Amino acid sequence: MITGHEIREKFLGYFEKHGHKRVHSSPLLPANDPTLLFTNAGMNQFKDLFTGVEKRDYKRAVSAQKCIRAGGKHNDLDEVGRTARHHTFFEMLGNFSFGDYFKREAIRFAWDFLVNELKLDVNRLWFTIFEGDSEIPEDSDARRYWIEVGASPERILGFGRKDNFWQMGETGPCGPCSEIHYYMGDEPENPLKNRAELVNAPQGDQTIEIWNLVFMQFERIEAEKKGIYYLKPLPAPSVDTGMGLERITAVLQGVKSNYETDLIKPIVDFTATIAGKSYEADTIEGFAMRVIADHARATAFAIADGILPGNEGRNYVLRKIMRRAIYQAREHLGLKEPFLYKVCDFVIDLMKKAYPELEAQRDFVLKMTRLEEERFGKTLTVGLEKLKEVFGSNKSVEFKELARLYDTFGVPRDLIRVKLIEQGHQMSEEEFNERFDEALQEIQNNSEIGKTSRKSAIKPIYQELAEKISPSVFRGYDTTRIDGTKVTALIRDEKEVQELKEAEEGLIVLEETPFYAEAGGQVGDTGILVSQDAKVKVLDTFSPIQGLILHKSRVEKGTIRLGDLLTAIVDEEKRDATRRNHTATHLLHAALKEVLGSHVKQAGSVVAPDFLRFDYTHYQPLTDEEIKEIEDLVNYYILRNEPVRTDIMQLEEAISSGAVALFGEKYGSQVRVLSVGDGKFSKELCGGTHVRATGDIGIFKIISDEAIAAGTRRIRAITGFEAIKRFQEDEKIIEKATESLKADRRGFVEILEKLQDELKRLRRENEDLRLKIITSATGPVQNGDVAREIKGVKVLTKVVEGLDKGAMRHLSDTLLARLKSGVVILAKRDDGKVAFIVRVSEDLTDKVKAGKIINEIAPVVAGRGGGRDDMAEGGGSLTEKLEEALEKSYKVVESMLSS
């Protein structure tokens, strides 16, 4: 039997043999594309090639792309494990033509590979084409080419836009597509079974789509009148195809489900072994095992690519995937202890040959998976308590409140429905799902990434310019000044102009430029452009399209005209400072890997003249010792004055040589490889500007380390003159402190610590004294003017000042003890804010809930709160409404007692 790994290699080898460049899968973290949650198709990494924004030295490519489809518009997570072909993680095999071959060759390749290479039965194959509509005629070319290669005319079916027309978004490349479907059932020669009606059928897995050939032949353009679109033929039509590896493997291995293939079944079996059960497909346990197998693949691959579970965007979707697997194991397989990390470990062993990055990140994947499992165990416990609170009263339950429990605490939706029914809220599963999904969509909208933003679109004027003029040549690696460079374009107010006059701002394009355009985290250069009669200040430099370098400028003297020859001079002081910081980020990245481990990956950066900012994957704060070790390591290489070398290499050659590529960055076929010394300590792909030797950096100092997301941290650091300035400022502070304390440099820290201890002691004494005064002033709280009686229950409200949270809690304990049975509500104003604490005696919590009281009174002061039935805290910002909120508390308690 042919294996899934052999099929992948067979596909790649076939197209490589036919002139296609084999391109390795891009990471699951999309490169410079805010419209995507995850890389979800083979064409993602080639998107700019299709649009003409980017050029490479090949026109044909083939890849096996790892993909995740979950979240955003791909909202069928609940189908995973139920059907034979739904997955969160899958591999997409694809061949691509960028203005080279088109429909005839794409169809010929597909037929040849399926029929002659894989030996598929042509009687099981069906072919679909675009049937045409009022705007575009039928794709008769595709029909003709399928017949030409050998397909029977009756097996070529026409479908509409939903099935057979592809487009990237509201605007951009688009075109008809032709799908290949395969009949999976018995008796393929029986026309009653193997029939046309099963192609694109809404239900069932009898006839499945195995390959989609997309013919990009149009560009969808929005007319001047917004909301009106028209199609314009592309000058160089292209081909984008995609075939799911799991599906074609199921076909070739003769199994009915992707989960039965050797790509996934071993993971299912491993899960069954952990659970001590046997796998039976039609049981709830079998369903749970399929879910776990799929989700473990998504988890291992996502974390290896630097995507970590969190609360927003793609991180939130990964967390949801992981928690769904963990819940299935607890609920249906009885696995209470962490287990998913073990399944991920098995996935790595199964897939590491095809994707070596899994092996490189094994320790990190297992650590992050186990941390999330342990965290979810605690969160689920809290969530179930919250569910109990929601159903604690007889008022109608808000679906938004229930959806938030699922979204925030991971309370399973089926458990929520069971509780609803138990409470007497009868509804069908369909009605529950509809209302629950509406509420969930509403609260998750803020965490969606997958919507195209107009801001991220390239302006039409830039696209037009890039097609019309020759690419700008960047000379800034070798010089910061060019004499006699020609002005090739001028833009003002997003329109081409012939000149820019004095005081006007616009964009200038030069034939050659020494100005570095913002990229890779490095800020764009500034400086001046001068001629005999004019002077221009360059405010920024950026490149929206490969080869188009735009100088954002203001004319300070004279007029700049199209065709003028200018002298371009970069602000060298700013460039040098930026160079120092950029090379320092490379040393920092290497030092972080050395000190913390190979799991560290760059997750973003800013390289400016006065500081550097470096985001990286790590799961805990740096200790003082780790910060010192990192600083020492970077400064060690600075003091060694190692040469910094740049080599131009083919991308594959660079990666195989050990160069580090950054996730979220796009690379062409040729790349610049930056090596420090012999490259053993630091070797990375980078197109930025750098120092000639590490000694030029001068000195390196970390000034902060903070968390910015789950598993992602941010370092800010300084180098060169900024670091010297910092040391000088620190020296002044130390001198003033030692002078004020009348201590020497060695002893002043000890004196400061003693003063801190003394201050803490005095504060405690002060708070204790205030608490005694307030408590004694309150008296025995028996008289009605202090504690109000409502339906036989004493309710005490009091405004206190000058107490911290701890003292307020202590006071609430004291007052509740004096009441013996009742409700205590304390409030204070502090720094323009209001703080509440609500306490309810245990004998009343079945009727009066502290958490409900706080939820009712906190909004009065524009705030919120929460807590248990016996104690809750909250606050707000409207200090002037504090008394109104306390007065409302009496009504809230009365309402609870009445119900």
PDB file of C-alpha atoms in Angstrom, residues 130-138 159-161 165 231:
ATOM      1  CA  PHE A 130     -17.988  27.050 -14.467  1.00  0.00           C
ATOM      2  CA  GLU A 131     -21.369  26.972 -16.208  1.00  0.00           C
ATOM      3  CA  GLY A 132     -21.441  30.728 -16.866  1.00  0.00           C
ATOM      4  CA  ASP A 133     -23.804  33.525 -15.882  1.00  0.00           C
ATOM      5  CA  SER A 134     -24.921  36.952 -17.073  1.00  0.00           C
ATOM      6  CA  GLU A 135     -21.436  38.418 -16.547  1.00  0.00           C
ATOM      7  CA  ILE A 136     -19.125  35.583 -17.716  1.00  0.00           C
ATOM      8  CA  PRO A 137     -19.824  32.865 -20.294  1.00  0.00           C
ATOM      9  CA  GLU A 138     -19.376  29.143 -19.685  1.00  0.00           C
ATOM     10  CA  PHE A 159     -21.888  24.593 -11.772  1.00  0.00           C
ATOM     11  CA  GLY A 160     -22.334  28.224 -10.741  1.00  0.00           C
ATOM     12  CA  ARG A 161     -20.199  30.753  -8.874  1.00  0.00           C
ATOM     13  CA  PHE A 165     -15.656  30.516  -9.443  1.00  0.00           C
ATOM     14  CA  LEU A 231     -13.876  42.296 -14.306  1.00  0.00           C
TER      15      LEU A 231
END
